[in-house]
Amino acid sequence: MSFSNTQGKAEGIPSPHNTSSIDNMEKTVASQDKAKDTPDDEAYSIIAPSEEAPIIPYNVKSGDPLPIPDGLPEEGNQFTFRAVAVGCLLGSVVQASNMYLGLKTGFTFGASLFGALFGYALLKPLSKSKIPFFGGYFGPKENCTVQTAATASGGLGILFSTGVPAMYQLGLLSPNPKDDIAKLILFAMAGAFFGMAFAIPLRTHYVLRQKLLFPTPTATAIAIQRLHSGPEGEETGKKQVKCLALAFSGSMSLRVLSQYLPGIVWKWHWGWWLYLMGAKQAVGIDNWTWYFEITPAFLGVGILTGLNASLSFYLGSLIAWGIIGPILVAKNIAYGSQRFPDVYPEIYDYQSLSSSFTTATHPSARYWLLWPGVLLLIVSSFTELGLNGKKMVMGIWEIARTAFNTVFHQKKTNEKASSDDRDTLKDPAAGHLVPPVAWGSLLVASIILTCLVMKLKFQVQLGITLLAIFLGFLFSFIGVQSCGDTDINPISTCAKASQLIIGGATHSYAIPKHALTVNLLSGMIAGAAANQTTDMVGDLRAGHLLGASPANQFYSQFVGSFFAIVLAPSLFVLFSQAYPCIIDLEAKTCEFGVPSVGAWRAVATAVTAKGDLPIPKSSAIFAVVMSVVGMLLTIIKYKFVPRNKRKFIPNMNAVGLGFVVNFTGYASAMALASILTYFWKKKFPRTYEVYAYSLAAGLMSGEGLGGVLNAMFSVAGIGGKKYGSSALCPGKQYCG
């Protein structure tokens, strides 16, 4: 479950693409031809016409490089120290933010537009100085290098906010993650470079031949071009950067302050407040997590996600935690425990996953609701992919055919190729491509390294590792096609599919714990490969539009990946030291809900189980019924409902997510922000175009980095648990 890298990602929720950056770019009826086949309501909202003309007229569907603004000097070396250094720094900020957001909520956001805007803000003034390595002309192609390095260095965090914590919760690794840091870094290295190796050969088909849109990378490219398009673009850029900086600093400051005054400035437990006033039954509102959290990150997500996804997420939360959960407890189907039995007996906890309390025959409400949510996510996601399957299969076939002809019939193919084909596949970057020996050698080295790490450090058989790598390559096609069409990177779906396939291959394993280890590690390898490939192809699309060198982007990705290899596991260790409950299923309370971890753990447990599944019977029956309903609704939505009416049908992936995420405040914040943004965009489209992404990115990254600072303060012994106030918190206990 994730909501990021090139795009933001979440389990089943359309990503927060920057609709503003490419609004108004398409003025012909043909712009809707491809959109009507797209399996997502939000995917082509970026093509919506506007009354005001764009700064740079451009047909986003043409696939051609953007027009070069007049008066720009010729750029020399694009792969510079300053571009890579600043890109890696900004990517590291996103990595840190995403580690916090991923563990807390399962959502992450992409680094590309963040890197492009902040990179411009940092390097444009420095380029006018005489500081060594930082002075000299800074143009759009070098700006592309910044965002490419940011994307690469901001990656891999998804491994450490999903599968890795699940392994610790299941007792598959050392009790203290700090003791495993070397092993974790090696595992990160094993999954870091497949994306680069896979992405280069896929560029020709998806960027040049199919000319997929890739909304966020296209938005990034157009944003970069606008920033460098003269005084008007520079002035707009200054406004965007100022907005981003203010939102970032304000969000970060609020998050740091909130650990010391959580009940006042962060969590408004209004059910508890009513309880204190004498309305004893009102505390039930708080028991079921219907309190409001002032979370800038999810206000930012709501700005970009759109009404359909946000309201669907809220609908799922309402059904799960407002209707089904209370009914389950009232009927003694699910259970809760009193938090303060001697003082406040009305306060209950329905969130426990502890083995001492929760079993298949005595489930907590959260455990019961988890299974329908996970199955609905999987079934709905695969249904959407299946509806678009023909296009993906044709893409795989076309790439295989092209590769075969290139190797065995190159001369014959060249002789018979029509002039139209040559024009279609003409590469503007010819002469600046990545040599096949470079990406081929990287691929071979990555395969060897992964096999060695998996065998020597985790005792995973060679055949299983190779199967995971193959699945990662196969799912790369799905990820790239989906992301290019709809801006949705279905990483969670691909990873879950890998877990199911690997589970079948390892079902005969005699040792259950080893089967769990193999399942989770293999799923992460396959998911990371597909995720990184999708991100890298998106970067190459942005570079293609800006006329940047693919070779320079490849080298930027390589350097940025090394930052991610060390930073991602280090951040995970930091959070596990500050908040041990992240890796402890027996913990009674935890500030981090780790919903993605729960989904990974649930799938691994189910596919490796011997005998009866560890699922309550009533939950399993409801999960099947709900998934069938979700599948049918998805088919009806995309096969029988006119495209302009689909927005009225819920996104069933987002509904399922409402069951998995065990706190309703995130859905409430997203829904509120989406509603306000709808009216903002409708009434003031120009200000929305300028400020929407900057505001959202600042809110998301600011809260994330503030969460990292809180973790550091906690480890240092100066955090909220020691010095914070319990004012207005339930039970008069600290609630930070």
XYZ file of C-alpha atoms in Angstrom:
736
model
C 0.000 0.000 0.000
C 1.676 3.029 -1.023
C 0.872 6.349 -2.386
C 4.250 7.442 -4.186
C 7.499 7.571 -6.098
C 7.128 9.042 -9.559
C 3.515 9.272 -8.659
C 1.991 9.134 -5.302
C 0.691 5.658 -4.598
C -1.752 3.977 -2.403
C -3.406 0.648 -2.254
C -6.022 1.215 -4.900
C -6.339 4.991 -4.730
C -5.580 7.071 -7.829
C -2.349 8.875 -7.332
C -2.057 12.577 -6.657
C -0.880 13.572 -10.092
C -0.312 17.212 -10.744
C -3.344 18.024 -12.772
C -2.531 21.706 -12.789
C 0.691 21.500 -14.724
C -0.854 20.157 -17.893
C -4.328 21.594 -17.760
C -5.444 23.225 -20.987
C -2.851 21.479 -23.124
C -5.234 19.564 -25.380
C -7.878 21.368 -27.391
C -9.041 18.716 -29.847
C -11.752 16.101 -29.606
C -9.097 13.482 -30.299
C -7.737 14.061 -26.828
C -10.530 11.915 -25.451
C -10.004 8.915 -27.748
C -7.528 7.193 -25.519
C -9.091 8.460 -22.326
C -12.345 6.618 -22.845
C -10.490 3.304 -22.597
C -8.717 4.227 -19.401
C -9.790 2.251 -16.311
C -9.850 5.192 -13.927
C -12.027 8.242 -13.529
C -9.274 10.595 -12.493
C -6.706 9.620 -15.087
C -7.411 12.216 -17.732
C -8.856 15.039 -15.713
C -5.577 16.681 -16.674
C -6.869 17.134 -20.207
C -9.859 19.193 -19.117
C -10.167 22.408 -21.118
C -9.959 25.802 -19.505
C -10.965 29.260 -20.577
C -7.430 30.629 -20.321
C -4.720 29.721 -22.797
C -1.690 27.816 -21.556
C 1.697 29.468 -21.297
C 3.180 27.030 -23.833
C 0.655 25.471 -26.254
C 1.388 21.761 -26.530
C -0.497 18.587 -27.413
C 0.262 16.216 -24.541
C -0.777 13.193 -26.609
C 1.716 13.823 -29.419
C 4.632 12.347 -27.499
C 6.982 14.852 -29.127
C 9.562 16.802 -27.125
C 8.358 20.099 -25.754
C 9.095 23.206 -27.811
C 12.236 24.971 -26.651
C 11.548 28.515 -25.398
C 13.320 31.227 -27.364
C 16.546 32.628 -26.000
C 17.734 29.675 -23.928
C 21.480 29.022 -24.148
C 22.676 25.622 -25.293
C 23.204 23.373 -22.283
C 26.511 21.615 -21.934
C 26.969 18.831 -19.441
C 23.641 17.880 -17.850
C 25.112 15.340 -15.422
C 26.677 17.782 -12.951
C 27.754 17.513 -9.345
C 25.316 20.205 -8.247
C 22.327 18.612 -9.973
C 22.974 15.140 -8.584
C 23.862 16.400 -5.097
C 20.754 18.576 -4.769
C 18.580 15.871 -6.323
C 19.821 13.267 -3.853
C 19.319 15.693 -0.966
C 15.727 16.397 -1.982
C 15.066 12.728 -2.631
C 16.350 11.970 0.850
C 13.815 14.420 2.294
C 11.061 12.612 0.402
C 12.466 9.254 1.543
C 12.323 10.374 5.167
C 8.816 11.767 4.768
C 7.585 8.628 3.049
C 9.008 6.371 5.742
C 6.916 8.215 8.315
C 3.797 8.378 6.138
C 4.154 4.798 4.929
C 4.439 3.357 8.420
C 1.705 5.577 9.792
C -0.854 5.365 7.016
C 0.382 3.247 4.108
C 0.585 6.294 1.818
C 3.648 7.772 0.148
C 4.155 10.520 -2.440
C 6.459 10.995 -5.389
C 9.697 12.935 -5.527
C 9.676 14.099 -9.150
C 7.699 17.346 -8.967
C 9.003 18.053 -5.469
C 12.558 17.634 -6.769
C 11.890 19.729 -9.860
C 10.434 22.703 -7.973
C 12.750 22.719 -4.969
C 15.728 21.915 -7.203
C 14.967 25.004 -9.247
C 14.540 27.089 -6.086
C 17.946 26.016 -4.764
C 20.049 25.941 -7.908
C 18.715 28.887 -9.903
C 20.052 31.485 -7.413
C 23.273 29.502 -6.891
C 23.846 29.354 -10.640
C 24.325 33.128 -10.635
C 27.066 32.894 -8.015
C 30.741 32.059 -8.398
C 30.712 29.211 -5.880
C 32.795 26.315 -7.237
C 30.668 23.502 -8.737
C 27.474 25.519 -8.244
C 27.908 28.543 -10.504
C 27.071 28.701 -14.203
C 23.966 28.393 -16.360
C 21.220 26.152 -14.978
C 18.766 25.009 -17.637
C 15.773 22.672 -18.016
C 17.809 19.592 -18.952
C 19.961 19.882 -15.851
C 16.775 20.515 -13.855
C 15.592 17.164 -15.222
C 18.731 15.563 -13.803
C 17.796 16.973 -10.388
C 14.335 15.402 -10.398
C 15.705 12.114 -11.760
C 18.218 11.846 -8.915
C 15.476 12.823 -6.450
C 13.190 10.048 -7.683
C 15.930 7.421 -7.410
C 17.152 8.491 -3.964
C 13.553 8.691 -2.738
C 12.854 5.078 -3.693
C 13.025 1.728 -1.831
C 11.203 3.100 1.190
C 8.206 0.997 0.225
C 10.150 -2.137 1.224
C 10.674 -0.841 4.739
C 7.135 0.347 5.359
C 5.480 -2.887 4.158
C 7.150 -6.291 3.973
C 10.148 -5.734 6.246
C 8.094 -4.640 9.303
C 5.789 -7.605 8.616
C 8.790 -9.925 8.915
C 9.660 -8.456 12.303
C 6.065 -8.717 13.494
C 6.096 -12.412 12.571
C 9.406 -12.996 14.373
C 11.314 -13.870 11.195
C 14.303 -11.595 11.883
C 16.266 -10.473 14.937
C 14.293 -8.945 17.824
C 16.148 -5.653 17.336
C 16.346 -4.282 13.754
C 19.558 -2.472 14.692
C 21.275 -5.874 14.773
C 20.152 -6.521 11.180
C 21.273 -3.237 9.621
C 23.939 -4.831 7.404
C 21.492 -7.500 6.236
C 18.838 -4.869 5.527
C 21.249 -2.735 3.496
C 22.252 -5.771 1.427
C 18.594 -6.575 0.820
C 17.952 -2.980 -0.263
C 20.889 -3.236 -2.648
C 19.466 -6.451 -4.077
C 16.247 -4.674 -5.035
C 17.694 -1.312 -6.053
C 18.922 -1.690 -9.622
C 16.488 -3.945 -11.472
C 14.305 -0.962 -12.258
C 17.123 0.830 -14.046
C 18.057 -2.243 -16.066
C 14.460 -3.036 -17.024
C 13.507 0.579 -17.787
C 16.007 1.298 -20.550
C 14.765 -1.323 -23.049
C 11.138 -0.485 -22.174
C 11.667 3.182 -23.054
C 11.580 2.542 -26.790
C 8.194 0.848 -26.715
C 6.313 2.843 -24.099
C 7.785 6.326 -24.582
C 8.581 6.383 -28.307
C 6.254 3.843 -29.902
C 3.115 3.869 -27.713
C 3.702 7.458 -26.590
C 1.951 6.848 -23.278
C 0.964 10.002 -21.435
C 2.534 9.387 -17.983
C 0.609 12.279 -16.388
C 2.942 13.096 -13.479
C 6.228 12.869 -15.457
C 4.597 14.940 -18.206
C 3.453 17.471 -15.623
C 6.985 17.542 -14.224
C 8.494 18.186 -17.649
C 6.049 20.988 -18.429
C 6.587 22.517 -14.989
C 10.354 22.501 -15.565
C 9.952 24.067 -18.999
C 7.722 26.778 -17.614
C 10.218 27.574 -14.873
C 12.889 28.175 -17.512
C 10.676 29.930 -20.081
C 11.635 33.494 -19.264
C 10.394 36.177 -16.847
C 6.775 34.951 -16.770
C 7.756 31.364 -16.028
C 10.326 32.481 -13.475
C 7.737 34.611 -11.698
C 5.284 31.696 -11.568
C 8.080 29.486 -10.291
C 8.828 31.900 -7.473
C 5.183 31.832 -6.384
C 5.096 28.035 -6.435
C 8.335 27.673 -4.527
C 7.263 30.224 -1.910
C 3.977 28.386 -1.407
C 5.773 25.040 -1.154
C 8.308 26.392 1.337
C 5.651 27.960 3.570
C 3.499 24.825 3.529
C 6.538 22.644 4.196
C 7.842 24.683 7.134
C 4.398 25.185 8.658
C 3.481 21.512 8.374
C 6.808 20.367 9.806
C 6.617 22.816 12.714
C 3.069 21.752 13.560
C 4.055 18.083 13.550
C 7.003 18.684 15.879
C 4.898 20.818 18.234
C 2.117 18.236 18.203
C 4.147 15.601 20.037
C 4.193 17.869 23.086
C 0.526 18.967 22.896
C -1.166 16.137 20.985
C -4.647 16.522 22.444
C -4.706 20.256 21.728
C -3.042 20.851 18.357
C -3.176 17.431 16.660
C -5.922 15.022 17.767
C -9.343 16.401 18.635
C -11.072 13.643 20.618
C -14.467 15.314 20.654
C -16.243 12.137 21.796
C -14.042 12.144 24.895
C -14.757 15.827 25.458
C -18.512 15.120 25.413
C -17.920 12.243 27.828
C -16.254 14.647 30.262
C -19.309 16.905 29.983
C -21.566 14.076 31.110
C -22.585 12.410 27.834
C -21.116 9.027 28.766
C -22.288 7.199 25.643
C -20.512 9.721 23.403
C -17.174 8.084 24.177
C -18.213 5.352 21.740
C -17.463 7.873 18.995
C -13.869 7.941 20.180
C -13.699 4.179 20.678
C -14.341 3.701 16.956
C -11.699 6.341 16.003
C -14.190 8.973 14.865
C -12.057 11.846 16.063
C -10.341 14.420 13.881
C -6.605 14.588 13.365
C -5.088 17.815 12.038
C -2.915 15.976 9.528
C -1.437 18.293 6.877
C -0.243 15.285 4.878
C -3.746 13.977 4.269
C -5.111 17.408 3.594
C -2.419 17.534 0.904
C -3.364 14.114 -0.425
C -6.983 15.218 -0.605
C -6.039 18.301 -2.625
C -4.655 16.101 -5.380
C -6.593 12.853 -5.253
C -10.033 13.894 -6.454
C -13.557 13.511 -5.126
C -14.269 9.969 -6.319
C -11.304 8.328 -4.616
C -11.478 10.437 -1.447
C -15.199 9.945 -0.908
C -14.870 6.231 -1.704
C -12.175 5.942 0.963
C -14.450 7.759 3.397
C -17.336 5.469 2.447
C -15.201 2.421 3.227
C -14.241 3.876 6.607
C -17.873 4.702 7.374
C -19.096 1.206 6.486
C -16.297 -0.545 8.382
C -15.837 1.601 11.480
C -19.227 3.264 11.692
C -21.610 0.418 10.834
C -20.134 -3.087 10.606
C -17.684 -2.792 13.508
C -20.247 -1.688 16.109
C -22.699 -4.370 14.890
C -20.028 -7.073 15.225
C -19.322 -6.079 18.808
C -23.012 -5.781 19.682
C -23.619 -9.314 18.340
C -20.523 -10.735 20.098
C -18.921 -11.639 16.768
C -15.902 -9.397 17.400
C -14.525 -8.078 20.657
C -12.749 -5.203 22.319
C -10.941 -4.668 25.600
C -11.333 -1.990 28.243
C -8.444 0.456 28.276
C -9.045 1.893 31.756
C -11.397 -0.596 33.467
C -11.044 0.881 36.940
C -11.362 4.559 36.049
C -13.142 4.885 32.696
C -14.851 1.546 31.993
C -16.680 2.936 28.952
C -13.440 3.379 26.972
C -12.720 0.377 24.759
C -9.992 -0.624 22.309
C -11.058 -2.592 19.222
C -7.673 -2.462 17.469
C -5.699 -5.289 19.071
C -3.807 -7.775 16.896
C -2.100 -9.391 19.873
C -2.092 -13.194 19.771
C -3.018 -13.220 23.457
C -6.318 -11.476 22.659
C -7.084 -11.979 18.976
C -7.688 -15.388 17.386
C -9.863 -16.737 14.588
C -12.533 -17.605 17.158
C -12.093 -14.478 19.299
C -11.205 -11.668 16.850
C -10.863 -8.005 17.574
C -12.947 -5.786 15.312
C -9.812 -4.710 13.464
C -8.740 -8.305 12.811
C -12.226 -9.229 11.548
C -12.388 -6.210 9.207
C -8.858 -6.718 7.871
C -9.700 -9.776 5.753
C -12.627 -8.333 3.763
C -10.570 -5.209 3.118
C -7.516 -7.085 1.860
C -9.529 -9.426 -0.381
C -11.548 -6.540 -1.818
C -8.324 -4.686 -2.603
C -6.857 -7.689 -4.398
C -9.983 -8.647 -6.355
C -10.848 -5.082 -7.402
C -7.276 -4.345 -8.448
C -7.006 -7.492 -10.546
C -10.384 -6.806 -12.113
C -9.228 -3.357 -13.219
C -5.992 -4.794 -14.572
C -7.919 -7.540 -16.347
C -10.125 -4.992 -18.079
C -6.967 -3.435 -19.463
C -5.195 -6.777 -19.945
C -5.380 -6.937 -23.738
C -3.392 -3.739 -24.095
C -0.743 -4.980 -21.645
C -0.410 -8.368 -23.361
C -0.031 -6.644 -26.721
C 2.677 -4.444 -25.233
C 4.629 -7.444 -23.952
C 4.238 -9.199 -27.315
C 5.367 -6.117 -29.236
C 8.499 -5.722 -27.113
C 9.357 -9.415 -27.476
C 8.819 -9.254 -31.247
C 10.934 -6.123 -31.562
C 13.744 -7.669 -29.522
C 13.663 -10.832 -31.662
C 13.767 -8.864 -34.897
C 16.559 -6.676 -33.584
C 18.728 -9.675 -32.816
C 17.942 -12.014 -35.705
C 16.423 -10.006 -38.529
C 17.716 -6.480 -38.100
C 18.745 -5.979 -41.707
C 15.557 -7.475 -43.103
C 13.417 -5.445 -40.762
C 15.193 -2.232 -41.691
C 14.703 -2.904 -45.374
C 10.978 -3.549 -45.009
C 10.203 -0.862 -42.476
C 7.997 1.842 -43.866
C 8.958 5.463 -43.715
C 6.083 5.976 -41.261
C 7.587 3.398 -38.891
C 10.963 5.058 -39.100
C 9.460 8.431 -38.352
C 7.430 7.014 -35.478
C 10.463 5.438 -33.867
C 12.877 8.243 -34.589
C 14.688 8.896 -31.330
C 15.487 12.564 -30.613
C 18.086 11.365 -28.104
C 20.058 9.310 -30.624
C 23.720 9.622 -29.715
C 22.887 10.035 -26.028
C 21.387 6.607 -25.355
C 22.470 4.150 -22.689
C 24.812 1.555 -24.243
C 23.267 -1.947 -24.109
C 26.415 -3.189 -22.399
C 25.773 -0.743 -19.528
C 22.218 -1.748 -18.661
C 22.865 -5.372 -19.617
C 25.845 -5.602 -17.279
C 23.846 -3.943 -14.510
C 21.050 -6.475 -14.984
C 23.395 -9.461 -14.816
C 25.192 -8.032 -11.778
C 21.851 -7.360 -10.047
C 20.648 -10.916 -10.655
C 23.875 -12.391 -9.281
C 23.866 -10.078 -6.255
C 20.216 -10.787 -5.467
C 20.690 -14.548 -5.702
C 23.718 -14.385 -3.399
C 22.033 -12.148 -0.813
C 18.824 -14.180 -0.782
C 20.700 -17.476 -0.448
C 23.470 -16.525 1.971
C 21.536 -14.130 4.216
C 17.989 -15.508 4.087
C 18.380 -19.123 2.853
C 16.063 -18.603 -0.125
C 16.497 -21.141 -2.920
C 17.938 -20.003 -6.247
C 14.852 -21.047 -8.205
C 12.523 -19.002 -6.000
C 14.742 -15.929 -6.317
C 14.852 -16.229 -10.105
C 11.067 -16.645 -10.141
C 10.691 -13.457 -8.080
C 12.964 -11.554 -10.481
C 11.008 -12.860 -13.472
C 7.732 -11.822 -11.829
C 9.208 -8.381 -11.196
C 10.053 -8.077 -14.893
C 6.601 -9.314 -15.920
C 4.821 -6.974 -13.539
C 6.971 -4.107 -14.826
C 4.897 -4.180 -18.012
C 1.709 -3.932 -15.971
C 3.093 -1.107 -13.857
C 4.422 0.930 -16.769
C 1.286 0.472 -18.887
C -1.005 1.349 -15.990
C 1.087 4.308 -14.907
C 1.435 5.592 -18.446
C -2.313 5.420 -19.006
C -3.735 6.383 -15.637
C -0.896 7.615 -13.399
C -1.607 4.699 -11.039
C 1.348 2.483 -10.155
C -0.292 -0.798 -9.029
C 2.688 -1.810 -6.908
C 0.592 -3.329 -4.134
C -1.401 -5.418 -6.586
C 1.777 -6.683 -8.245
C 3.384 -7.503 -4.911
C 0.279 -9.340 -3.677
C 0.181 -11.322 -6.929
C 3.828 -12.254 -6.383
C 3.016 -13.410 -2.858
C 0.198 -15.604 -4.170
C 2.382 -17.187 -6.869
C 5.349 -17.682 -4.557
C 2.974 -19.093 -1.950
C 1.935 -21.771 -4.415
C 5.559 -22.577 -5.225
C 6.515 -22.925 -1.550
C 3.376 -24.586 -0.199
C 5.247 -27.845 0.376
C 7.784 -26.204 2.712
C 7.850 -28.104 6.004
C 8.919 -25.130 8.128
C 6.132 -22.497 8.276
C 8.431 -19.660 9.365
C 10.780 -20.247 6.442
C 7.819 -20.275 4.065
C 6.743 -16.896 5.467
C 10.274 -15.510 5.049
C 10.500 -16.687 1.448
C 7.038 -15.349 0.631
C 7.616 -11.873 2.011
C 11.144 -11.462 0.648
C 10.201 -12.696 -2.821
C 7.133 -10.489 -2.919
C 9.261 -7.488 -1.992
C 11.873 -8.263 -4.658
C 9.226 -8.579 -7.369
C 7.350 -5.510 -6.146
C 10.487 -3.389 -5.863
C 11.600 -4.325 -9.383
C 8.215 -3.426 -10.867
C 7.967 -0.247 -8.801
C 11.440 1.004 -9.663
C 10.952 0.202 -13.358
C 7.754 2.210 -13.475
C 9.414 5.163 -11.759
C 12.423 5.057 -14.055
C 10.390 4.854 -17.275
C 8.388 7.823 -16.029
C 11.627 9.749 -15.525
C 12.716 8.819 -19.042
C 9.399 10.156 -20.353
C 10.046 13.482 -18.609
C 13.572 13.526 -20.007
C 12.291 12.760 -23.509
C 9.915 15.735 -23.379
C 12.731 18.036 -22.235
C 15.294 16.700 -24.705
C 17.492 15.427 -21.876
C 20.070 12.686 -22.323
C 18.812 9.201 -21.317
C 22.409 8.245 -20.544
C 22.756 11.122 -18.090
C 19.452 10.178 -16.486
C 20.663 6.585 -16.168
C 23.799 7.729 -14.353
C 21.731 10.026 -12.101
C 19.463 7.131 -11.214
C 22.482 4.984 -10.430
C 23.962 7.515 -8.001
C 20.595 8.272 -6.411
C 19.927 4.579 -5.831
C 23.015 4.314 -3.623
C 21.591 7.001 -1.351
C 18.332 5.066 -1.109
C 20.154 1.806 -0.328
C 21.653 3.236 2.858
C 18.978 5.745 3.829
C 15.844 3.575 3.633
C 16.968 0.836 6.071
C 18.587 3.420 8.356
C 15.328 5.347 8.629
C 13.428 2.149 9.354
C 15.843 1.307 12.172
C 15.404 4.843 13.547
C 11.617 4.507 13.662
C 11.772 1.010 15.137
C 13.978 2.329 17.948
C 11.749 5.342 18.587
C 8.482 3.390 18.295
C 9.072 -0.328 19.052
C 5.348 -1.012 18.648
C 5.851 -0.859 14.865
C 7.377 -4.334 14.925
C 5.537 -5.717 17.955
C 2.120 -7.294 17.410
C 1.683 -7.665 21.156
C 1.824 -3.898 21.755
C -1.486 -2.635 23.135
C -1.271 0.819 21.575
C 0.807 2.349 18.806
C 0.962 5.752 17.187
C 1.621 4.034 13.861
C -1.228 2.007 12.385
C 1.057 0.297 9.790
C -1.946 -0.750 7.639
C 0.231 -1.816 4.694
C 2.204 -4.075 7.001
C -1.011 -5.725 8.126
C -2.047 -6.396 4.532
C 1.317 -7.958 3.640
C 1.316 -10.034 6.787
C -2.248 -11.213 6.169
C -1.537 -12.383 2.615
C 1.684 -14.141 3.627
C -0.036 -15.874 6.525
C -2.982 -16.985 4.389
C -1.000 -18.394 1.432
C 1.486 -20.290 3.619
C -1.018 -21.612 6.177
C -1.187 -25.356 6.817
C -4.678 -26.642 7.516
C -7.360 -24.140 8.504
C -6.836 -20.500 7.571
C -6.399 -18.132 10.543
C -9.520 -16.217 9.512
C -12.832 -15.947 11.380
C -15.436 -17.904 9.400
C -17.925 -15.039 9.329
C -15.182 -12.660 8.164
C -14.181 -15.033 5.359
C -17.770 -15.367 4.125
C -18.299 -11.608 4.196
C -14.954 -11.081 2.422
C -16.009 -13.336 -0.464
C -19.423 -11.691 -0.807
C -17.970 -8.192 -0.652
C -15.267 -9.026 -3.205
C -17.816 -10.427 -5.657
C -19.849 -7.242 -5.300
C -16.684 -5.179 -5.799
C -15.725 -7.138 -8.904
C -19.186 -6.793 -10.457
C -19.339 -3.068 -9.704
C -15.905 -2.575 -11.263
C -16.906 -4.452 -14.425
C -20.185 -2.544 -14.710
C -18.384 0.737 -14.109
C -15.874 0.341 -16.929
C -17.870 -1.727 -19.406
C -21.406 -0.364 -19.254
C -21.363 3.084 -17.669
C -20.553 6.141 -19.828
C -17.253 7.671 -18.876
C -18.755 10.950 -17.726
C -21.014 9.053 -15.288
C -18.354 6.792 -13.733
C -17.482 9.367 -11.129
C -20.756 8.512 -9.377
C -19.737 4.867 -8.818
C -17.406 4.223 -5.855
C -13.802 3.202 -6.362
C -13.928 -0.252 -4.769
C -10.176 -0.292 -4.122
C -10.546 2.816 -2.016
C -13.557 1.317 -0.235
C -11.432 -1.710 0.670
C -8.703 0.576 1.916
C -11.190 2.056 4.366
C -11.468 -1.382 5.993
C -7.692 -1.874 6.222
C -6.739 1.567 7.572
C -7.758 1.424 11.218
C -8.300 5.155 11.743
C -11.092 7.188 10.166
C -9.360 10.554 10.527
C -7.284 10.112 7.379
C -10.361 9.484 5.247
C -12.111 12.451 6.866
C -9.179 14.781 6.159
C -8.900 13.589 2.555
C -12.615 13.983 1.928
C -12.679 17.480 3.432
C -9.685 18.630 1.387
C -11.064 17.120 -1.829
C -14.408 18.861 -1.404
C -12.773 22.228 -0.712
C -10.376 21.729 -3.634
C -13.265 20.920 -5.976
C -14.781 24.338 -5.330
C -11.358 26.008 -5.419
C -10.628 24.595 -8.864
C -14.103 25.453 -10.099
C -14.133 29.052 -8.865
C -10.448 29.998 -9.177
C -8.864 27.707 -11.802
C -5.812 29.886 -12.383
C -4.733 30.041 -8.734
C -5.413 26.323 -8.463
C -3.120 25.743 -11.432
C -0.312 27.742 -9.861
C -0.535 26.665 -6.230
C -2.308 23.287 -5.879
C 0.630 20.932 -6.230
C 3.050 23.183 -4.364
C 0.663 23.449 -1.426
C -0.026 19.717 -1.334
C 3.617 18.694 -1.706
C 4.655 21.055 1.061
C 1.976 19.766 3.423
C 2.856 16.105 2.784
C 6.631 16.404 2.901
C 6.561 18.777 5.870
C 4.550 16.437 8.079
C 6.711 13.508 7.010
C 9.966 15.233 7.889
C 8.434 16.489 11.130
C 7.656 12.869 11.966
C 11.295 11.957 11.373
C 12.404 14.738 13.721
C 9.960 13.456 16.339
C 11.500 9.990 16.047
C 14.972 11.464 16.523
C 13.783 13.434 19.570
C 12.251 10.280 21.012
C 15.481 8.297 20.604
C 17.397 11.190 22.162
C 15.078 11.161 25.187
C 13.523 14.577 24.598
C 10.347 13.492 22.812
C 6.701 13.913 23.652
C 6.433 10.710 25.667
C 8.741 12.240 28.261
C 7.860 15.926 28.081
C 4.467 15.962 26.360
C 1.108 16.924 27.865
C -1.925 14.630 28.182
C -4.370 17.548 28.178
C -7.647 16.671 26.386
C -6.404 13.122 25.661
C -8.717 10.123 26.361
C -8.303 8.680 29.825
C -6.064 11.653 30.608
C -3.143 9.672 29.195
C -0.633 10.940 26.657
C -2.010 10.383 23.138
C 0.845 11.586 20.924
